[in-house]
Every structure is written in structure tokens, then in C-alpha cells.
Coordinates of C-alpha atoms in Angstrom, one line a residue:
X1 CA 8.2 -29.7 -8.9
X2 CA 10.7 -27.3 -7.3
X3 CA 9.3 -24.7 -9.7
X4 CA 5.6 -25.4 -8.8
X5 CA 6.6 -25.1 -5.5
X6 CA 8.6 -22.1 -5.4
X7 CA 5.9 -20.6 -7.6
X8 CA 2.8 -21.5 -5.1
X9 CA 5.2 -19.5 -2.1
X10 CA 5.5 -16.4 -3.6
X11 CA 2.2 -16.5 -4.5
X12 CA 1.3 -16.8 -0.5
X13 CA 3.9 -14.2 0.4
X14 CA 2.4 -11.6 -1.5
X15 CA -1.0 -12.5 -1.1
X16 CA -0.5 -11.9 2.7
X17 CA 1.7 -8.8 2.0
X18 CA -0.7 -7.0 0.7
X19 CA -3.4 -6.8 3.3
X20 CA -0.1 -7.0 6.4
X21 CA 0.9 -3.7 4.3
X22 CA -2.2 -2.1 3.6
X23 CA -2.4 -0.4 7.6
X24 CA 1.1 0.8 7.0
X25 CA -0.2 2.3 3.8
X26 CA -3.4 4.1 5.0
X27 CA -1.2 5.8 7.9
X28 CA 1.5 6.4 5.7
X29 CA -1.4 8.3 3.1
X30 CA -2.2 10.5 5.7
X31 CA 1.1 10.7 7.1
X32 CA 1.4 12.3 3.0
X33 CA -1.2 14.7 3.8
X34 CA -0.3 16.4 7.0
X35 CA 3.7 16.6 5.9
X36 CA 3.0 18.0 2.3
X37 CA 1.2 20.3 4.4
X38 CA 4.2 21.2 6.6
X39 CA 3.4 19.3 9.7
X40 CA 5.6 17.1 11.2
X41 CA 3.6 14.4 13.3
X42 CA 5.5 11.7 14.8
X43 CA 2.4 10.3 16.6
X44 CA 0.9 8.4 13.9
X45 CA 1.9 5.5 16.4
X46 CA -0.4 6.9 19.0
X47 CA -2.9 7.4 16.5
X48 CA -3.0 4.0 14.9
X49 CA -3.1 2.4 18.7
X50 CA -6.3 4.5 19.2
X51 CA -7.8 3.7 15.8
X52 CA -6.8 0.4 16.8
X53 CA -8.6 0.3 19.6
X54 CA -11.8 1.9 19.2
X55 CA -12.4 0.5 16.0
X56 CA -12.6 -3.1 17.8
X57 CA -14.7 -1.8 20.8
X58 CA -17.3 0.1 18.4
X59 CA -17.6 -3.2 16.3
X60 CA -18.1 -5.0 19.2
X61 CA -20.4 -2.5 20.7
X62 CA -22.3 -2.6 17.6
X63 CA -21.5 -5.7 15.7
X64 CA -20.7 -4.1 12.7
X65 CA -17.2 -3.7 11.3
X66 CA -18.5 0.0 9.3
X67 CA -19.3 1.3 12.7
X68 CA -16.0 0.4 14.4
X69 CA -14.1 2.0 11.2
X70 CA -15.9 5.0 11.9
X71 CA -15.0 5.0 15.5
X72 CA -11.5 4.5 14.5
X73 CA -11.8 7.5 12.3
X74 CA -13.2 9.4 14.9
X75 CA -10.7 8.5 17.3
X76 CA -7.8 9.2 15.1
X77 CA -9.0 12.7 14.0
X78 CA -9.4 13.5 17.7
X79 CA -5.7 12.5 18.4
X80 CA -4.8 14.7 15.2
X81 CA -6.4 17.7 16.6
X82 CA -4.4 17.4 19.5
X83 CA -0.9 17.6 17.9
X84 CA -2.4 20.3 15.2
X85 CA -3.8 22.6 18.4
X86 CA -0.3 22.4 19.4
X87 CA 1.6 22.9 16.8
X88 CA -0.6 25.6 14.6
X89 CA -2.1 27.5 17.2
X90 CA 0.8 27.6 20.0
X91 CA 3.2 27.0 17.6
X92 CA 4.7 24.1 19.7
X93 CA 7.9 21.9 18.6
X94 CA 7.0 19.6 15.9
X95 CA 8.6 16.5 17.3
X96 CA 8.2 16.8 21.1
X97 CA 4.5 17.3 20.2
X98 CA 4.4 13.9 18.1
X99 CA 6.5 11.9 20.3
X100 CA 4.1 13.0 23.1
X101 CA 0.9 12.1 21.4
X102 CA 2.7 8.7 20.7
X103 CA 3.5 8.6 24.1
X104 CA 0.2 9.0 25.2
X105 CA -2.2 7.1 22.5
X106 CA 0.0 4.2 23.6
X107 CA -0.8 4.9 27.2
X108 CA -4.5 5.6 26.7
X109 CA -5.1 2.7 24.4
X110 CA -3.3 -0.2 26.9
X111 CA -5.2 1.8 29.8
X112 CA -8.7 2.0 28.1
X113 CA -8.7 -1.7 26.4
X114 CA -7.1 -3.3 29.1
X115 CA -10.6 -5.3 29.6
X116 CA -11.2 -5.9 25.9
X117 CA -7.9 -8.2 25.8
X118 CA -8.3 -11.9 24.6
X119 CA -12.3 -10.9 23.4
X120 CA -13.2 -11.9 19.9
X121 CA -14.3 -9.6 17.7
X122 CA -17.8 -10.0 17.0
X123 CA -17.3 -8.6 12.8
X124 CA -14.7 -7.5 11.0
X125 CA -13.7 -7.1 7.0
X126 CA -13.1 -10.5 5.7
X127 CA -11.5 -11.7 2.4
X128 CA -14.5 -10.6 -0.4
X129 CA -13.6 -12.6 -3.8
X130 CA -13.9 -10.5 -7.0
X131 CA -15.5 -13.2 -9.5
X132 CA -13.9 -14.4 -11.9
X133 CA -10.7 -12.3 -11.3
X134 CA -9.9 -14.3 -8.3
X135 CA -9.7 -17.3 -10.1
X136 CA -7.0 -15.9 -12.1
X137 CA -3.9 -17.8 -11.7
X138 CA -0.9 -16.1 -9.4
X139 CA -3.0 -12.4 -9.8
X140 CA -6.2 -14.0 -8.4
X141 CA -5.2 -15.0 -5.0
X142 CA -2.8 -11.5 -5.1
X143 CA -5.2 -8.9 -6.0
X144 CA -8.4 -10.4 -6.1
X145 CA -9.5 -11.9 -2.7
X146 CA -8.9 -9.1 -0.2
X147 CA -10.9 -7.7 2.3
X148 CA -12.2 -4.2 1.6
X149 CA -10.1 -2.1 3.4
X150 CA -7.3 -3.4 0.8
X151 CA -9.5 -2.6 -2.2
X152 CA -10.3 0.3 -1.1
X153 CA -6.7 1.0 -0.8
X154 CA -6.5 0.1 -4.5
X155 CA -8.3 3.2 -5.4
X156 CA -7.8 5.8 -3.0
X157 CA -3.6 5.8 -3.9
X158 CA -4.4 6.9 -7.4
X159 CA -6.6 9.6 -6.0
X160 CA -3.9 11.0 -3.8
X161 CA -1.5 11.2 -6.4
X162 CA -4.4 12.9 -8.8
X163 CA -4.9 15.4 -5.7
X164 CA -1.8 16.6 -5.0
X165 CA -0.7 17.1 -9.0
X166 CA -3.3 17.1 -10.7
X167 CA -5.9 20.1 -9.1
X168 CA -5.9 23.5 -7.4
X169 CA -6.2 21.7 -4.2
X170 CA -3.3 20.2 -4.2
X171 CA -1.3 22.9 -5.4
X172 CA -2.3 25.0 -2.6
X173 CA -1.8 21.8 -0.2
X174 CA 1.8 21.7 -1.8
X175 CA 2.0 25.4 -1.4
X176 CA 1.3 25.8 2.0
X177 CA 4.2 22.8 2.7
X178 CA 6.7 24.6 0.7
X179 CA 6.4 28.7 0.5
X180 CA 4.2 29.0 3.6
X181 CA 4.6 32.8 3.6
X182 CA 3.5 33.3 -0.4
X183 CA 0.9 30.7 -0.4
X184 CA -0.8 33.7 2.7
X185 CA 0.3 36.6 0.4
X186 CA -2.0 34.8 -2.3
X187 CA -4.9 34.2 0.0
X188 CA -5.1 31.2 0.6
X189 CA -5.6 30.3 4.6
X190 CA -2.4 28.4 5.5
X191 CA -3.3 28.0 9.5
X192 CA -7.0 26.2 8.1
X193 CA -5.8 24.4 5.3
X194 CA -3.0 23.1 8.2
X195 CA -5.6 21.7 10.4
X196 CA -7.6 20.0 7.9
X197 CA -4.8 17.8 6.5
X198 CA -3.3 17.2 10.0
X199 CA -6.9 16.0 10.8
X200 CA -7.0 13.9 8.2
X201 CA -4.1 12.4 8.4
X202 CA -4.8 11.6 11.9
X203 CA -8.2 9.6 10.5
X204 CA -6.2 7.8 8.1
X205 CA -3.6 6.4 10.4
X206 CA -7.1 5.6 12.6
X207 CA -8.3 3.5 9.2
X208 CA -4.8 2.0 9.1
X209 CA -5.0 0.9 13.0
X210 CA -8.3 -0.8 12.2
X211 CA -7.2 -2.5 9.2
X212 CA -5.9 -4.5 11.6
X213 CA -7.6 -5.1 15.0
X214 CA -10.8 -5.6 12.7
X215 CA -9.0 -6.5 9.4
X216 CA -6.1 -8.7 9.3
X217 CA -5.8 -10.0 13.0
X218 CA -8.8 -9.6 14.7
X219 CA -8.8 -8.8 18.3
X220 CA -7.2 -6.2 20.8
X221 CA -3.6 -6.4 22.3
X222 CA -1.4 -3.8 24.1
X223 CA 1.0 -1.7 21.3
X224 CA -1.1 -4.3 18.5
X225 CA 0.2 -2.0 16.0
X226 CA 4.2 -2.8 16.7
X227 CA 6.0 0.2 15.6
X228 CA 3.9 0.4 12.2
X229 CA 3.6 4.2 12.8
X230 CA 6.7 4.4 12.7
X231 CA 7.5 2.6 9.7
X232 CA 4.7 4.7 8.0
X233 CA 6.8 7.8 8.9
X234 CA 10.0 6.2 7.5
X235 CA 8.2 4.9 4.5
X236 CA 7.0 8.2 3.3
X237 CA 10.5 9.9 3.6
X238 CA 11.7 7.5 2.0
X239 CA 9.2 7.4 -1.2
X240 CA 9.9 10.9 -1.4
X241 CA 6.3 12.3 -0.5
X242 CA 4.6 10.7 -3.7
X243 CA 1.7 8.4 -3.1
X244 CA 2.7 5.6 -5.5
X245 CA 5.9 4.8 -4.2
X246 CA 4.1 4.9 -0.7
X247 CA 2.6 2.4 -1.8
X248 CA 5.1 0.4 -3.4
X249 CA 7.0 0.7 -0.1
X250 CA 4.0 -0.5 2.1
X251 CA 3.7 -3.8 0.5
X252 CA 7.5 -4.3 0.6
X253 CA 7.3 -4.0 4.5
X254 CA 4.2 -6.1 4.7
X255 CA 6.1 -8.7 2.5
X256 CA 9.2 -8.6 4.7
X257 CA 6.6 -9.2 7.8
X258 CA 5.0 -12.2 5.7
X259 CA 7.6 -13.9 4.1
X260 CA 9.0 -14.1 8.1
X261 CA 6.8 -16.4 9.2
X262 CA 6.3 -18.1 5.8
X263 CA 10.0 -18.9 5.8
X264 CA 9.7 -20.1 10.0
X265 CA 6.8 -22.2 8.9
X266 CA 8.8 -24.2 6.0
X267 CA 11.9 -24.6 8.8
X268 CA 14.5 -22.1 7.1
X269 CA 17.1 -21.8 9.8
X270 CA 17.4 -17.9 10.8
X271 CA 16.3 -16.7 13.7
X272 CA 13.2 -14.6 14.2
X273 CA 14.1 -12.5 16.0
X274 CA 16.3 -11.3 13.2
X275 CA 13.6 -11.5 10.7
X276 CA 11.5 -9.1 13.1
X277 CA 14.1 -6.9 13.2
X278 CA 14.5 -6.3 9.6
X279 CA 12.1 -3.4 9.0
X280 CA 12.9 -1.4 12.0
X281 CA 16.9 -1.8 10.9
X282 CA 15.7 0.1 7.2
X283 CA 13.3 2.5 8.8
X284 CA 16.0 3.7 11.6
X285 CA 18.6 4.0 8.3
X286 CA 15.9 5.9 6.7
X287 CA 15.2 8.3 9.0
X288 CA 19.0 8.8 9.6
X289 CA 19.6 9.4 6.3
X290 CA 17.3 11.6 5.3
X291 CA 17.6 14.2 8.6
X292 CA 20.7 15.2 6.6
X293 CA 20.2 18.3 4.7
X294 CA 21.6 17.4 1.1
X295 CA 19.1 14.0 1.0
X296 CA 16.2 16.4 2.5
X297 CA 16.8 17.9 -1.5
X298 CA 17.2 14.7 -3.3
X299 CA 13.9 13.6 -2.0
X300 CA 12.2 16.5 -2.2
X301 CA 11.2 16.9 1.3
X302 CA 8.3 19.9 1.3
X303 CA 10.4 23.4 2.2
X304 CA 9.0 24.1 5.3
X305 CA 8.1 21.1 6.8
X306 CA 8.2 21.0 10.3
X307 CA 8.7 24.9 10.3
X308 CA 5.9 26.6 12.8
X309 CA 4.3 29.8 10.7
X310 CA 2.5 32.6 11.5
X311 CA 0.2 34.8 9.6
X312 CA 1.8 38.4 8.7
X313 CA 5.6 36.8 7.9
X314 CA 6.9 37.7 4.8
X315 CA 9.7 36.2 3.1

């Protein structure tokens, strides 16, 4: 019975890791983008708020879940171009431009949706069951009844990872993020190709903030998104800029997250607040880490990331 038991929790654990990762994934995807790139951007907090927030309001607006995706899209491309005016064009500092965007898309969002707290959200991306494979025992009720955020999710990792290594995109992508300076001498538009990831990075931490205020909990609340950009930014360092182990590392943050509550609601004696604190702990050791220079080159951190460039440098 123990077994049965045991069996049937881990099944609900990762079931409901999946989907609680799967915003932390999409922002950490474009988080991929915009750093393979060379760009820094520390606001994907700021950006997820805003996708967060306007993906609710357009669904309610509208009544349709699509629409408020695409406003969250929107939203989070707009914020993007922010940090990538700064930082390409005027050559700002990486980080103070980030942590200001954060700063603000937190601001903006509380300020802007401070009437649309406590309203419930008139659609958003329910659990879709794939037949048959959802009746699959264990993998079913895993994999196979998600909403479609998550399956989408499913696919686009194994595109990333066929974009960056696999065509002439991608090598000019990882170009531009490394040897800045010969990737111009060949050609290629380093400044344009710059704002196009930032961008859409910026639309995919949007997606991520609406996987959840139309996705997994739906709804609008003040900082709703609880550090998750942050984790995204961790979680990329630490899966060493390669979209599968992003991925991998998502759903073990949204399984810490689920197997919390899963553990309060079967009265296991440790405090929540400890639980809670659990992923912020690892992403803080992450980032500390990795800012020194010798783990930069064990994880393969893109050569001139964070490094402003202008056209005409030569190395």
C-alpha cells in the first residue's frame, strides 16, 4: 500500500511540476536568446510582470486566452526594446539597464492592474487530454494532460537547440555572442541581429508571465510572478546556455515549488517558509558562482556577453 501510495505522489508532484515550470522555461528560452546574443538582461522579472499582466487584461478584454497571449507578447517585446535601445544603441551598462527595467515592469504592472485584482479571468489555457496517451499509467497524467502552453513547450525546446547548432542562423546568433568584432568583419549585422533576439526574448519571458496569470493560476496579483525571472536568469547560467538542460532545470524548480505544498498538504513537519526559500537559496549560489571567471569557462558562458560593441572595432 506504501508503494501504491508513494507511487500515486510522485506522479502528482510531477504532474504539477511541469506546467509550475513551464513559465520559468519560456523566460529562461528567451533569456537563451538575447544572452547567446551578448546581451545581458536582468529584467526578465519586469518583463514577465508585464506579460503577466496584459495577457489577463486582453483575455478579459476579449474573452479569449489567444488574444491575451498575444498581448502578453506584445507587452514583453515592448519592455525588450527598452533595455535593447539602451544597451545597443547608447551602449548603456548591461545590468543597471536590466535591474531598471525590473524595477519598473514591477512598478507599472502593480500600478496599471491595481483594479484588475481579485477579478476572474474570463478564459484561459486549460488542461487539453491527448487521447489515449493520457490514459497511460504514471506518463499519462505527466505528459499528457497539460494545457497548451506546456505542449507547446514540448516542441519549441527541441527547435532552440536545432537553431542554435544546427543552421546558419544560429551560428551567426552564437557569433555575434562570442567574436562580436569578426562576426562584423564577415558581414553579418551584429547591432540588428542584437535587437532581434533581445526582442524576442523579451516576448518569450511575456509568454512565460502568461503561462501563468492565464495558465496555471488564473487571475492577477501584485509581483504574481515571485522572482521567476530571476530564477530564469539563474537557470540558464547554470544549464550552460543549452536549451535542453534549460529545460531539465525548469521542471526541477517547478517540482521543488510543487512537491512544497504537496508535502504541507500530507502534514510533513517543515516549515514553509523554508520550503519557499529553497529555489531562491540555489539561484543566489548560482549566480555567485558562476560571476567567477574560471566557472564563466567551464560553462561556456558566450565570450562577450554583457560586453557593449560598436561597429568599426577590430580585434
Amino acid at each position: 500500500m506504501n508503494d501504491i501510495w508513494t507511487a500515486a505522489f510522485i506522479t502528482s508532484v510531477l504532474a504539477a511540476a511541469i506546467p509550475a515550470g513551464t513559465a520559468i522555461l519560456y523566460a529562461a528560452l528567451g533569456e537563451t536568446f538575447a544572452e547567446r546574443s551578448g546581451i545581458l538582461n536582468l529584467g526578465v522579472e519586469g518583463m514577465m510582470l508585464m506579460g503577466a499582466l496584459s495577457g489577463f487584461a486582453v483575455t478579459n478584454w476579449t474573452g479569449n486566452a489567444w488574444a491575451g497571449l498575444l498581448g502578453a507578447i506584445v507587452a514583453g517585446s515592448g519592455m525588450a526594446l527598452i533595455h535593447a535601445i539602451l544597451t545597443i544603441t547608447f551602449q548603456a551598462n548591461q545590468v543597471v539597464s536590466g535591474l531598471a527595467l525590473t524595477i519598473f515592469g514591477t512598478g507599472l504592472s502593480a500600478y496599471l492592474g491595481r483594479d484588475l485584482v481579485g477579478i476572474p479571468a474570463k478564459d484561459r489555457f486549460s488542461a487539453i487530454d491527448i487521447p489515449y496517451l493520457s490514459d497511460l499509467p504514471r506518463l499519462g497524467p505527466i505528459l499528457f494532460q497539460q494545457n497548451v502552453l506546456v505542449y507547446i513547450s514540448f516542441a519549441f525546446v527541441p527547435f532552440c537547440w536545432w537553431y542554435f547548432y544546427r543552421t546558419r542562423q544560429g551560428l551567426n546568433l552564437r557569433a555575434i555572442g562570442e567574436r562580436p568584432e569578426a562576426a562584423d568583419a564577415m558581414g553579418i549585422n551584429v547591432s540588428g541581429l542584437r535587437y532581434l533576439y533581445v526582442i524576442i526574448g523579451g516576448a518569450l519571458a511575456g509568454v512565460g508571465g502568461a503561462a501563468i496569470s492565464i495558465g496555471t493560476n488564473p487571475g492577477w496579483t501584485e509581483s504574481m510572478t515571485a522572482g521567476r525571472g530571476w530564477i530564469a536568469i539563474a537557470l540558464v547560467i547554470f544549464a550552460g546556455w543549452n536549451p535542453g538542460r534549460v529545460m531539465l532545470g525548469a521542471y526541477l524548480f517547478g517540482g521543488v515549488e510543487a512537491g512544497q505544498f504537496r508535502l504541507q498538504s500530507i502534514g510533513v513537519d517543515i516549515s514553509p517558509f523554508f520550503l519557499s526559500m529553497l529555489p531562491y537559496l540555489f539561484t543566489i549560489l548560482v549566480l555567485v558562482l558562476s560571476m567567477r571567471g574560471a566557472a564563466r569557462r567551464r560553462l561556456g558562458a558566450p565570450g562577450a556577453l554583457g560586453q557593449a560593441y560598436e561597429r568599426g572595432e577590430r580585434a
